[in-house]
mmCIF file of C-alpha atoms in Angstrom:
data_model
loop_
_atom_site.group_PDB
_atom_site.id
_atom_site.type_symbol
_atom_site.label_atom_id
_atom_site.label_comp_id
_atom_site.label_asym_id
_atom_site.label_seq_id
_atom_site.Cartn_x
_atom_site.Cartn_y
_atom_site.Cartn_z
ATOM 1 C CA MET V 1 8.093 14.230 14.399
ATOM 2 C CA THR V 2 5.147 12.804 16.265
ATOM 3 C CA GLY V 3 2.365 15.004 14.973
ATOM 4 C CA ASN V 4 0.748 18.105 16.297
ATOM 5 C CA ARG V 5 -1.550 18.449 19.245
ATOM 6 C CA LYS V 6 -4.492 20.819 19.096
ATOM 7 C CA GLY V 7 -7.532 21.261 21.254
ATOM 8 C CA GLY V 8 -6.523 18.282 23.381
ATOM 9 C CA ASP V 9 -6.581 15.984 20.363
ATOM 10 C CA THR V 10 -3.934 14.525 18.136
ATOM 11 C CA ALA V 11 -3.865 14.881 14.366
ATOM 12 C CA HIS V 12 -0.734 12.880 13.392
ATOM 13 C CA GLN V 13 1.733 14.055 10.791
ATOM 14 C CA LEU V 14 1.014 14.375 7.080
ATOM 15 C CA TRP V 15 2.344 11.886 4.499
ATOM 16 C CA GLU V 16 2.290 11.925 0.701
ATOM 17 C CA VAL V 17 1.296 8.654 -0.937
ATOM 18 C CA PHE V 18 2.720 7.395 -4.239
ATOM 19 C CA THR V 19 1.331 4.270 -5.886
ATOM 20 C CA GLN V 20 2.697 2.104 -8.673
ATOM 21 C CA PRO V 21 -0.353 1.160 -10.731
ATOM 22 C CA GLY V 22 1.188 -1.936 -12.311
ATOM 23 C CA ASP V 23 4.351 -3.931 -12.828
ATOM 24 C CA GLY V 24 6.950 -1.796 -14.573
ATOM 25 C CA LYS V 25 4.884 1.405 -14.330
ATOM 26 C CA PRO V 26 6.238 4.614 -12.767
ATOM 27 C CA PHE V 27 5.014 5.622 -9.298
ATOM 28 C CA GLU V 28 2.496 8.442 -9.271
ATOM 29 C CA HIS V 29 1.151 10.723 -6.570
ATOM 30 C CA ALA V 30 -2.165 9.345 -5.244
ATOM 31 C CA GLY V 31 -2.864 11.829 -2.426
ATOM 32 C CA SER V 32 -1.975 12.351 1.192
ATOM 33 C CA LEU V 33 -2.990 11.116 4.622
ATOM 34 C CA HIS V 34 -2.283 11.481 8.338
ATOM 35 C CA ALA V 35 -0.532 8.768 10.326
ATOM 36 C CA ALA V 36 1.569 8.521 13.474
ATOM 37 C CA ASP V 37 4.428 6.583 11.834
ATOM 38 C CA GLY V 38 5.585 5.077 8.561
ATOM 39 C CA GLU V 39 4.157 1.623 9.184
ATOM 40 C CA LEU V 40 0.678 2.981 9.909
ATOM 41 C CA ALA V 41 0.989 5.403 6.985
ATOM 42 C CA LEU V 42 1.642 2.462 4.682
ATOM 43 C CA GLN V 43 -1.327 0.483 6.015
ATOM 44 C CA ASN V 44 -3.598 3.528 5.814
ATOM 45 C CA ALA V 45 -2.374 4.217 2.272
ATOM 46 C CA ARG V 46 -3.358 0.688 1.265
ATOM 47 C CA ASP V 47 -6.839 1.122 2.797
ATOM 48 C CA VAL V 48 -7.415 4.628 1.467
ATOM 49 C CA TYR V 49 -5.767 4.567 -1.977
ATOM 50 C CA ALA V 50 -5.691 0.914 -3.037
ATOM 51 C CA ARG V 51 -9.026 -0.655 -2.056
ATOM 52 C CA ARG V 52 -9.551 -1.976 -5.600
ATOM 53 C CA SER V 53 -6.117 -3.288 -6.556
ATOM 54 C CA GLU V 54 -5.057 0.110 -7.917
ATOM 55 C CA ALA V 55 -1.476 -0.485 -6.792
ATOM 56 C CA VAL V 56 1.200 -3.165 -6.808
ATOM 57 C CA ALA V 57 3.519 -1.084 -4.614
ATOM 58 C CA ILE V 58 3.215 2.008 -2.383
ATOM 59 C CA TRP V 59 5.662 4.669 -1.180
ATOM 60 C CA VAL V 60 4.811 6.963 1.736
ATOM 61 C CA VAL V 61 6.923 10.070 2.322
ATOM 62 C CA PRO V 62 6.603 12.665 5.131
ATOM 63 C CA SER V 63 5.115 15.698 3.366
ATOM 64 C CA LYS V 64 7.636 18.022 4.964
ATOM 65 C CA ALA V 65 10.486 16.039 3.343
ATOM 66 C CA ILE V 66 9.316 17.077 -0.138
ATOM 67 C CA VAL V 67 11.162 19.916 -1.840
ATOM 68 C CA SER V 68 9.318 21.398 -4.802
ATOM 69 C CA SER V 69 9.601 24.128 -7.396
ATOM 70 C CA THR V 70 7.313 27.112 -6.832
ATOM 71 C CA PRO V 71 4.908 28.735 -9.307
ATOM 72 C CA GLU V 72 6.728 32.078 -8.859
ATOM 73 C CA ASP V 73 10.029 30.807 -10.256
ATOM 74 C CA VAL V 74 8.512 28.477 -12.836
ATOM 75 C CA GLY V 75 9.557 30.755 -15.729
ATOM 76 C CA PRO V 76 13.286 31.189 -14.965
ATOM 77 C CA PHE V 77 13.503 27.691 -13.461
ATOM 78 C CA PHE V 78 12.496 25.908 -16.662
ATOM 79 C CA ASP V 79 13.905 28.583 -18.927
ATOM 80 C CA PRO V 80 17.153 26.726 -19.863
ATOM 81 C CA ALA V 81 15.090 24.127 -21.772
ATOM 82 C CA ASN V 82 13.066 26.571 -23.844
ATOM 83 C CA ASP V 83 15.653 27.641 -26.410
ATOM 84 C CA LYS V 84 17.325 24.318 -27.161
ATOM 85 C CA PRO V 85 15.520 22.734 -30.121
ATOM 86 C CA TYR V 86 18.777 20.894 -30.898
ATOM 87 C CA ARG V 87 17.878 18.511 -28.082
ATOM 88 C CA HIS V 88 15.086 17.082 -30.278
ATOM 89 C CA PRO V 89 15.574 14.713 -33.231
ATOM 90 C CA GLN V 90 13.482 16.945 -35.532
ATOM 91 C CA PHE V 91 16.237 19.567 -35.369
ATOM 92 C CA TYR V 92 18.528 17.425 -37.548
ATOM 93 C CA ARG V 93 18.089 17.055 -41.305
ATOM 94 C CA VAL V 94 18.803 13.624 -42.792
ATOM 95 C CA PRO V 95 18.153 12.079 -46.251
ATOM 96 C CA GLN V 96 14.739 10.420 -46.878
ATOM 97 C CA GLY V 97 13.828 6.956 -48.106
ATOM 98 C CA PHE V 98 15.097 4.605 -45.424
ATOM 99 C CA ARG V 99 14.518 3.817 -41.749
ATOM 100 C CA MET V 100 16.566 5.705 -39.210
ATOM 101 C CA MET X 1 -17.938 41.665 -7.907
ATOM 102 C CA PRO X 2 -16.057 39.487 -5.427
ATOM 103 C CA GLN X 3 -16.009 40.751 -1.839
ATOM 104 C CA ASN X 4 -12.231 40.683 -1.752
ATOM 105 C CA ALA X 5 -11.718 42.892 -4.803
ATOM 106 C CA THR X 6 -10.203 45.603 -2.650
ATOM 107 C CA THR X 7 -7.727 43.363 -0.813
ATOM 108 C CA ASP X 8 -6.393 41.223 -3.690
ATOM 109 C CA ASP X 9 -3.720 42.630 -5.965
ATOM 110 C CA PRO X 10 -5.686 43.595 -9.127
ATOM 111 C CA ARG X 11 -2.873 42.505 -11.457
ATOM 112 C CA ARG X 12 -2.656 39.040 -9.916
ATOM 113 C CA LEU X 13 -6.438 38.752 -9.846
ATOM 114 C CA ALA X 14 -6.537 39.525 -13.574
ATOM 115 C CA GLU X 15 -3.827 36.926 -14.243
ATOM 116 C CA PHE X 16 -5.723 34.386 -12.144
ATOM 117 C CA GLU X 17 -8.986 34.992 -13.976
ATOM 118 C CA ALA X 18 -7.210 34.773 -17.326
ATOM 119 C CA ARG X 19 -5.837 31.365 -16.333
ATOM 120 C CA ILE X 20 -9.308 30.213 -15.306
ATOM 121 C CA ALA X 21 -10.688 31.470 -18.624
ATOM 122 C CA ARG X 22 -8.078 29.357 -20.457
ATOM 123 C CA CYS X 23 -9.324 26.339 -18.402
ATOM 124 C CA LYS X 24 -5.979 26.001 -16.603
ATOM 125 C CA THR X 25 -5.890 24.091 -13.321
ATOM 126 C CA ILE X 26 -5.072 25.961 -10.111
ATOM 127 C CA GLU X 27 -2.618 24.129 -7.838
ATOM 128 C CA PRO X 28 -2.021 24.628 -4.075
ATOM 129 C CA LYS X 29 1.036 26.882 -4.394
ATOM 130 C CA ASP X 30 -0.485 29.096 -7.098
ATOM 131 C CA TRP X 31 -1.688 32.548 -6.158
ATOM 132 C CA MET X 32 -5.473 32.643 -5.700
ATOM 133 C CA PRO X 33 -7.957 35.262 -4.527
ATOM 134 C CA GLU X 34 -8.772 34.976 -0.809
ATOM 135 C CA ARG X 35 -12.425 34.453 -1.663
ATOM 136 C CA TYR X 36 -11.627 31.555 -3.999
ATOM 137 C CA ARG X 37 -9.656 29.948 -1.173
ATOM 138 C CA LYS X 38 -12.414 30.581 1.384
ATOM 139 C CA GLN X 39 -15.181 29.303 -0.881
ATOM 140 C CA LEU X 40 -13.217 26.150 -1.665
ATOM 141 C CA ILE X 41 -12.482 25.502 2.013
ATOM 142 C CA ARG X 42 -16.179 25.932 2.810
ATOM 143 C CA MET X 43 -17.359 23.732 -0.030
ATOM 144 C CA MET X 44 -14.717 21.013 0.261
ATOM 145 C CA SER X 45 -14.904 20.694 4.041
ATOM 146 C CA GLN X 46 -18.708 20.433 3.857
ATOM 147 C CA HIS X 47 -18.237 17.736 1.243
ATOM 148 C CA ALA X 48 -15.747 15.836 3.444
ATOM 149 C CA HIS X 49 -18.056 16.118 6.469
ATOM 150 C CA SER X 50 -20.918 14.767 4.347
ATOM 151 C CA GLU X 51 -18.934 11.663 3.427
ATOM 152 C CA VAL X 52 -18.131 11.022 7.081
ATOM 153 C CA VAL X 53 -21.631 11.679 8.459
ATOM 154 C CA GLY X 54 -23.037 9.758 5.476
ATOM 155 C CA MET X 55 -21.654 6.562 6.975
ATOM 156 C CA LEU X 56 -24.070 6.784 9.916
ATOM 157 C CA PRO X 57 -27.486 6.158 8.301
ATOM 158 C CA GLU X 58 -26.117 3.180 6.361
ATOM 159 C CA GLY X 59 -23.842 1.783 9.048
ATOM 160 C CA ASN X 60 -27.057 1.421 10.999
ATOM 161 C CA TRP X 61 -28.088 -1.445 8.638
ATOM 162 C CA ILE X 62 -24.854 -3.420 8.238
ATOM 163 C CA THR X 63 -25.713 -5.907 10.979
ATOM 164 C CA ARG X 64 -29.252 -6.318 9.636
ATOM 165 C CA ALA X 65 -28.495 -6.752 5.924
ATOM 166 C CA PRO X 66 -30.706 -9.570 4.587
ATOM 167 C CA SER X 67 -27.905 -11.706 3.114
ATOM 168 C CA LEU X 68 -24.128 -12.072 3.206
ATOM 169 C CA ARG X 69 -23.926 -10.659 -0.352
ATOM 170 C CA ARG X 70 -25.835 -7.556 0.695
ATOM 171 C CA LYS X 71 -23.767 -7.204 3.862
ATOM 172 C CA MET X 72 -20.462 -7.365 1.966
ATOM 173 C CA GLY X 73 -21.671 -4.769 -0.515
ATOM 174 C CA LEU X 74 -22.914 -2.375 2.152
ATOM 175 C CA LEU X 75 -19.780 -2.783 4.255
ATOM 176 C CA ALA X 76 -17.582 -1.985 1.243
ATOM 177 C CA LYS X 77 -19.741 1.032 0.403
ATOM 178 C CA VAL X 78 -19.525 2.457 3.926
ATOM 179 C CA GLN X 79 -15.759 1.888 3.912
ATOM 180 C CA ASP X 80 -15.585 3.823 0.630
ATOM 181 C CA GLU X 81 -17.392 6.761 2.249
ATOM 182 C CA ALA X 82 -14.720 6.852 4.965
ATOM 183 C CA GLY X 83 -12.056 6.860 2.257
ATOM 184 C CA HIS X 84 -13.842 9.643 0.369
ATOM 185 C CA GLY X 85 -13.961 11.754 3.522
ATOM 186 C CA LEU X 86 -10.207 11.255 3.916
ATOM 187 C CA TYR X 87 -9.427 12.163 0.287
ATOM 188 C CA ILE X 88 -11.377 15.383 0.528
ATOM 189 C CA TYR X 89 -10.089 16.410 3.977
ATOM 190 C CA CYS X 90 -6.528 16.054 2.681
ATOM 191 C CA SER X 91 -7.377 17.979 -0.501
ATOM 192 C CA THR X 92 -8.844 20.732 1.698
ATOM 193 C CA GLU X 93 -5.648 20.870 3.746
ATOM 194 C CA THR X 94 -3.723 21.882 0.607
ATOM 195 C CA LEU X 95 -5.525 25.238 0.983
ATOM 196 C CA GLY X 96 -3.741 25.869 4.269
ATOM 197 C CA VAL X 97 -6.261 24.635 6.831
ATOM 198 C CA ASP X 98 -5.727 21.968 9.445
ATOM 199 C CA ARG X 99 -7.894 18.850 9.220
ATOM 200 C CA ASN X 100 -8.178 18.776 12.986
ATOM 201 C CA ASP X 101 -9.737 22.259 12.973
ATOM 202 C CA LEU X 102 -12.283 21.135 10.365
ATOM 203 C CA ILE X 103 -13.167 18.061 12.404
ATOM 204 C CA GLN X 104 -13.531 20.169 15.554
ATOM 205 C CA GLN X 105 -15.954 22.437 13.647
ATOM 206 C CA LEU X 106 -18.029 19.412 12.643
ATOM 207 C CA LEU X 107 -18.112 18.067 16.203
ATOM 208 C CA ALA X 108 -18.970 21.497 17.620
ATOM 209 C CA GLY X 109 -21.928 21.709 15.243
ATOM 210 C CA THR X 110 -20.676 24.872 13.528
ATOM 211 C CA ALA X 111 -19.885 23.171 10.184
ATOM 212 C CA LYS X 112 -22.518 22.079 7.685
ATOM 213 C CA TYR X 113 -22.857 18.754 5.908
ATOM 214 C CA SER X 114 -25.393 17.451 3.416
ATOM 215 C CA SER X 115 -28.876 17.586 4.954
ATOM 216 C CA ILE X 116 -29.842 14.292 3.344
ATOM 217 C CA PHE X 117 -28.062 12.441 6.154
ATOM 218 C CA ASN X 118 -30.386 13.982 8.708
ATOM 219 C CA TYR X 119 -33.212 11.727 7.528
ATOM 220 C CA PRO X 120 -33.718 8.319 9.195
ATOM 221 C CA THR X 121 -33.191 4.900 7.558
ATOM 222 C CA LEU X 122 -36.324 3.107 8.728
ATOM 223 C CA THR X 123 -36.312 -0.046 6.578
ATOM 224 C CA TRP X 124 -33.885 -2.089 4.467
ATOM 225 C CA ALA X 125 -35.413 -0.498 1.369
ATOM 226 C CA ASP X 126 -33.948 2.816 2.540
ATOM 227 C CA ILE X 127 -30.475 1.384 1.905
ATOM 228 C CA GLY X 128 -31.560 0.726 -1.679
ATOM 229 C CA ALA X 129 -33.031 4.218 -1.994
ATOM 230 C CA ILE X 130 -29.876 5.851 -0.625
ATOM 231 C CA GLY X 131 -27.596 4.052 -3.076
ATOM 232 C CA TRP X 132 -29.898 4.725 -6.000
ATOM 233 C CA LEU X 133 -31.003 8.305 -5.242
ATOM 234 C CA VAL X 134 -28.509 9.837 -2.837
ATOM 235 C CA ASP X 135 -25.419 8.398 -4.517
ATOM 236 C CA GLY X 136 -27.077 8.969 -7.882
ATOM 237 C CA ALA X 137 -27.508 12.667 -7.071
ATOM 238 C CA ALA X 138 -23.971 12.833 -5.673
ATOM 239 C CA ILE X 139 -22.585 11.372 -8.907
ATOM 240 C CA VAL X 140 -24.356 14.035 -11.000
ATOM 241 C CA ASN X 141 -22.814 16.722 -8.797
ATOM 242 C CA GLN X 142 -19.368 15.126 -8.534
ATOM 243 C CA THR X 143 -19.048 14.398 -12.250
ATOM 244 C CA MET X 144 -19.229 18.153 -12.727
ATOM 245 C CA LEU X 145 -16.790 18.782 -9.836
ATOM 246 C CA ALA X 146 -14.256 16.402 -11.434
ATOM 247 C CA LYS X 147 -13.674 19.283 -13.870
ATOM 248 C CA ALA X 148 -13.319 21.895 -11.110
ATOM 249 C CA SER X 149 -10.567 24.480 -11.555
ATOM 250 C CA TYR X 150 -8.833 23.494 -8.293
ATOM 251 C CA GLY X 151 -6.576 20.515 -9.074
ATOM 252 C CA PRO X 152 -6.602 18.638 -5.740
ATOM 253 C CA TYR X 153 -10.425 18.801 -5.552
ATOM 254 C CA ALA X 154 -10.875 17.705 -9.167
ATOM 255 C CA ARG X 155 -8.485 14.772 -8.729
ATOM 256 C CA ALA X 156 -10.275 13.605 -5.563
ATOM 257 C CA MET X 157 -13.568 13.765 -7.482
ATOM 258 C CA VAL X 158 -12.269 11.637 -10.354
ATOM 259 C CA ARG X 159 -11.341 8.925 -7.870
ATOM 260 C CA ILE X 160 -14.639 9.220 -6.017
ATOM 261 C CA CYS X 161 -16.793 9.127 -9.165
ATOM 262 C CA LYS X 162 -15.162 5.856 -10.232
ATOM 263 C CA GLU X 163 -16.002 4.288 -6.893
ATOM 264 C CA GLU X 164 -19.507 5.639 -6.527
ATOM 265 C CA ASN X 165 -20.805 3.947 -9.631
ATOM 266 C CA PHE X 166 -20.738 0.760 -7.601
ATOM 267 C CA HIS X 167 -22.688 2.492 -4.813
ATOM 268 C CA LYS X 168 -25.462 3.501 -7.149
ATOM 269 C CA ARG X 169 -25.704 0.097 -8.794
ATOM 270 C CA GLN X 170 -25.832 -1.778 -5.478
ATOM 271 C CA GLY X 171 -28.656 0.524 -4.386
ATOM 272 C CA PHE X 172 -30.558 0.135 -7.616
ATOM 273 C CA GLU X 173 -30.151 -3.640 -7.449
ATOM 274 C CA ILE X 174 -31.715 -3.632 -3.961
ATOM 275 C CA MET X 175 -34.626 -1.507 -5.249
ATOM 276 C CA THR X 176 -35.062 -3.697 -8.342
ATOM 277 C CA THR X 177 -35.172 -6.846 -6.224
ATOM 278 C CA LEU X 178 -37.704 -5.410 -3.771
ATOM 279 C CA ALA X 179 -39.850 -3.845 -6.487
ATOM 280 C CA GLY X 180 -40.004 -7.200 -8.301
ATOM 281 C CA GLY X 181 -40.763 -9.184 -5.120
ATOM 282 C CA THR X 182 -43.966 -9.728 -3.151
ATOM 283 C CA ARG X 183 -46.621 -7.037 -2.864
ATOM 284 C CA GLU X 184 -45.261 -6.151 0.597
ATOM 285 C CA GLN X 185 -41.713 -5.847 -0.742
ATOM 286 C CA HIS X 186 -42.870 -3.650 -3.620
ATOM 287 C CA ALA X 187 -44.720 -1.438 -1.124
ATOM 288 C CA MET X 188 -41.568 -1.198 0.959
ATOM 289 C CA ALA X 189 -39.553 -0.021 -2.064
ATOM 290 C CA GLN X 190 -42.255 2.516 -2.985
ATOM 291 C CA ASP X 191 -42.378 3.812 0.592
ATOM 292 C CA ALA X 192 -38.600 4.362 0.573
ATOM 293 C CA LEU X 193 -38.819 6.204 -2.759
ATOM 294 C CA ASP X 194 -41.681 8.327 -1.370
ATOM 295 C CA ARG X 195 -39.590 9.399 1.603
ATOM 296 C CA TRP X 196 -36.217 9.899 -0.160
ATOM 297 C CA TRP X 197 -37.304 11.528 -3.428
ATOM 298 C CA TRP X 198 -37.794 15.099 -2.256
ATOM 299 C CA PRO X 199 -34.791 15.203 0.110
ATOM 300 C CA SER X 200 -32.711 13.916 -2.844
ATOM 301 C CA LEU X 201 -33.838 16.835 -5.006
ATOM 302 C CA MET X 202 -32.932 19.166 -2.126
ATOM 303 C CA MET X 203 -29.345 17.828 -2.223
ATOM 304 C CA PHE X 204 -28.629 20.148 -5.156
ATOM 305 C CA GLY X 205 -29.129 23.154 -2.896
ATOM 306 C CA PRO X 206 -31.359 26.232 -3.143
ATOM 307 C CA ARG X 207 -32.842 27.431 -6.427
ATOM 308 C CA ASP X 208 -30.382 29.397 -8.533
ATOM 309 C CA LYS X 209 -31.987 32.700 -7.592
ATOM 310 C CA ASP X 210 -31.548 31.898 -3.862
ATOM 311 C CA SER X 211 -27.999 30.555 -4.064
ATOM 312 C CA PRO X 212 -25.674 33.294 -2.771
ATOM 313 C CA ASN X 213 -22.369 31.448 -3.373
ATOM 314 C CA SER X 214 -23.042 30.244 -6.911
ATOM 315 C CA ASP X 215 -21.901 33.304 -8.890
ATOM 316 C CA ASP X 216 -18.276 33.209 -7.712
ATOM 317 C CA LEU X 217 -18.120 29.420 -7.908
ATOM 318 C CA LEU X 218 -19.342 29.455 -11.498
ATOM 319 C CA ARG X 219 -17.171 32.378 -12.563
ATOM 320 C CA TRP X 220 -14.064 30.691 -11.141
ATOM 321 C CA LYS X 221 -15.114 27.328 -12.623
ATOM 322 C CA VAL X 222 -15.271 25.502 -9.319
ATOM 323 C CA LYS X 223 -18.764 24.621 -10.542
ATOM 324 C CA GLN X 224 -19.606 24.420 -14.215
ATOM 325 C CA LYS X 225 -23.371 24.066 -13.857
ATOM 326 C CA THR X 226 -25.991 25.663 -11.624
ATOM 327 C CA ASN X 227 -27.953 23.900 -8.874
ATOM 328 C CA ASP X 228 -31.120 23.870 -10.979
ATOM 329 C CA GLU X 229 -29.329 22.507 -14.061
ATOM 330 C CA LEU X 230 -27.872 19.641 -12.059
ATOM 331 C CA ARG X 231 -31.201 18.946 -10.344
ATOM 332 C CA GLN X 232 -32.921 18.736 -13.728
ATOM 333 C CA ARG X 233 -30.277 16.354 -15.024
ATOM 334 C CA PHE X 234 -30.809 14.092 -12.001
ATOM 335 C CA VAL X 235 -34.596 14.089 -12.448
ATOM 336 C CA ASN X 236 -34.268 13.240 -16.152
ATOM 337 C CA ILE X 237 -31.978 10.284 -15.414
ATOM 338 C CA THR X 238 -33.971 8.973 -12.469
ATOM 339 C CA VAL X 239 -37.544 9.077 -13.811
ATOM 340 C CA ALA X 240 -36.709 6.503 -16.499
ATOM 341 C CA GLN X 241 -35.069 4.264 -13.900
ATOM 342 C CA ALA X 242 -38.122 4.393 -11.624
ATOM 343 C CA MET X 243 -40.385 3.473 -14.559
ATOM 344 C CA ALA X 244 -38.139 0.553 -15.475
ATOM 345 C CA ILE X 245 -38.693 -1.067 -12.075
ATOM 346 C CA ASP X 246 -42.363 -0.125 -11.795
ATOM 347 C CA LEU X 247 -42.070 2.460 -9.018
ATOM 348 C CA THR X 248 -43.886 5.794 -8.995
ATOM 349 C CA ILE X 249 -42.115 9.116 -8.433
ATOM 350 C CA PRO X 250 -44.158 10.799 -5.647
ATOM 351 C CA ASP X 251 -44.844 13.987 -7.592
ATOM 352 C CA PRO X 252 -48.289 14.482 -9.164
ATOM 353 C CA ALA X 253 -46.977 17.515 -11.076
ATOM 354 C CA LEU X 254 -44.257 15.506 -12.834
ATOM 355 C CA LYS X 255 -44.642 15.752 -16.619
ATOM 356 C CA TYR X 256 -42.506 15.378 -19.712
ATOM 357 C CA ASN X 257 -41.878 18.454 -21.828
ATOM 358 C CA GLU X 258 -41.566 17.332 -25.460
ATOM 359 C CA ARG X 259 -39.890 20.561 -26.488
ATOM 360 C CA THR X 260 -37.123 20.715 -23.857
ATOM 361 C CA LYS X 261 -36.947 16.902 -23.342
ATOM 362 C CA ASP X 262 -37.006 17.587 -19.594
ATOM 363 C CA TRP X 263 -39.141 15.984 -16.909
ATOM 364 C CA GLU X 264 -40.689 18.992 -15.186
ATOM 365 C CA TYR X 265 -41.207 18.531 -11.465
ATOM 366 C CA GLY X 266 -43.383 20.109 -8.787
ATOM 367 C CA GLU X 267 -42.383 22.650 -6.169
ATOM 368 C CA ILE X 268 -39.851 21.562 -3.555
ATOM 369 C CA ASP X 269 -40.819 22.230 0.076
ATOM 370 C CA TRP X 270 -38.238 24.943 0.739
ATOM 371 C CA GLU X 271 -39.448 25.428 4.298
ATOM 372 C CA GLU X 272 -38.443 21.849 5.032
ATOM 373 C CA PHE X 273 -35.126 22.422 3.226
ATOM 374 C CA TRP X 274 -34.195 25.395 5.401
ATOM 375 C CA ARG X 275 -35.503 23.749 8.587
ATOM 376 C CA VAL X 276 -33.131 20.786 8.115
ATOM 377 C CA VAL X 277 -30.209 22.993 7.003
ATOM 378 C CA ARG X 278 -30.635 25.016 10.195
ATOM 379 C CA GLY X 279 -30.295 21.927 12.357
ATOM 380 C CA ASN X 280 -33.898 20.919 12.972
ATOM 381 C CA GLY X 281 -34.299 17.883 10.736
ATOM 382 C CA PRO X 282 -35.402 14.481 12.006
ATOM 383 C CA CYS X 283 -31.884 13.270 12.953
ATOM 384 C CA ASN X 284 -29.532 16.295 13.146
ATOM 385 C CA ARG X 285 -28.864 15.918 16.862
ATOM 386 C CA GLU X 286 -28.625 12.140 16.732
ATOM 387 C CA ARG X 287 -26.039 12.250 13.917
ATOM 388 C CA LEU X 288 -23.797 14.749 15.693
ATOM 389 C CA ALA X 289 -24.068 12.855 18.964
ATOM 390 C CA ALA X 290 -23.059 9.611 17.194
ATOM 391 C CA ARG X 291 -20.145 11.365 15.472
ATOM 392 C CA ARG X 292 -18.895 12.861 18.771
ATOM 393 C CA ARG X 293 -19.180 9.502 20.501
ATOM 394 C CA ALA X 294 -17.189 7.783 17.735
ATOM 395 C CA HIS X 295 -14.520 10.487 17.862
ATOM 396 C CA ASP X 296 -14.201 10.278 21.646
ATOM 397 C CA ASP X 297 -14.196 6.468 21.625
ATOM 398 C CA GLY X 298 -11.322 6.536 19.121
ATOM 399 C CA ALA X 299 -9.183 8.941 21.151
ATOM 400 C CA TRP X 300 -7.210 6.182 22.892
ATOM 401 C CA VAL X 301 -6.359 4.571 19.543
ATOM 402 C CA ARG X 302 -4.914 7.829 18.225
ATOM 403 C CA ALA X 303 -3.042 8.420 21.473
ATOM 404 C CA ALA X 304 -1.650 4.868 21.443
ATOM 405 C CA ALA X 305 -0.420 5.259 17.853
ATOM 406 C CA GLU X 306 1.339 8.504 18.806
ATOM 407 C CA ALA X 307 2.909 6.949 21.888
ATOM 408 C CA TYR X 308 4.132 3.947 19.884
ATOM 409 C CA ALA X 309 5.590 6.208 17.184
ATOM 410 C CA ALA X 310 7.354 8.356 19.814
ATOM 411 C CA LYS X 311 8.807 5.280 21.500
ATOM 412 C CA HIS X 312 10.212 3.893 18.228
ATOM 413 C CA GLU X 313 11.120 7.215 16.695
ATOM 414 C CA PRO X 314 14.952 6.956 16.758
ATOM 415 C CA ALA X 315 14.855 3.691 14.810
ATOM 416 C CA ALA X 316 12.054 4.705 12.469
ATOM 417 C CA SER X 317 12.969 8.344 11.839
ATOM 418 C CA VAL X 318 13.890 9.504 8.359
ATOM 419 C CA ALA X 319 17.537 10.436 8.026
#
């Protein structure tokens, strides 16, 4: 957990940075950075990704903790949603002439 | 024909190129030709190194800035360059390389960075010229790269372009102030323009016919415009700015072409270009020595952070 050592130097572990751009807004991925621990990762994230008040809150997450879908299974993985138009309001026919 | 055509699966290569043709973005986990990956690693790591080395010529003037306003601006600009280096190193790592290896290549002198930073900053006016010309040229290049086919690179460029507009304006403000000052100050601004103009044009790289990497980069939409197209765009933008502040572009061959609406410029000294690229510019050795010193001087800070993290790990570790 304390980073990798190479060529007699230390590189620290990798973190993903998520910033909330404003009150009430969803967090979005800003980028990544290296830091020895969470506290330093948070401070570095502020200095690297929020130098101009781009964020009101920051999350840092060890990159290796992220589980993601892969491009190879993107078809079958999202397939269940592709044939269900009845999940959208336009699927249903209603009379005209008033507000729904 | 890409060099890897024999090693990459032809079906996947065709799918990849079809995606590029539809202007789709390539993400880190997507399949990509080995040569696309290699070219991106080369280009992006050189770009990251340039941001980092680019701090040196300007950092040189922070303590001697002529006013507090100028000092704050320059300090913020140099801090931005550090941030830009970090964005791009991390984007490069998404291609499966280790940042530490890239940094070791820079320190060993085997990696390239933009030659412009191998020229000296002799006077305060050079800080103005760098912001105006060097950042101005970088913006022309990076605005194009913000549309690059590789997602992490394009996203880093969008962020960087936003920030660099301030860099260019602070430089141009310095030049405007000097050019409108005393005769000596005007001469100082002109002297900086004289020295930085040609190296700035060289920032766009060799002429199209001498640029061996351009074909693949254009075909795979890492770049959308050629070196010469970007260089011309920069010249067209900059000539009008120089005129506006009464400075003279140091090129007797410079003339406006009514038909193409381009400012045509004289021949670049390509011998000088290659001399600096190959490591024999005015400051190549000095820059690398300064970079190595900074890296070595920071070693104890990195080690201390690791030791502290290790000591507190049980409490701080993620469940």
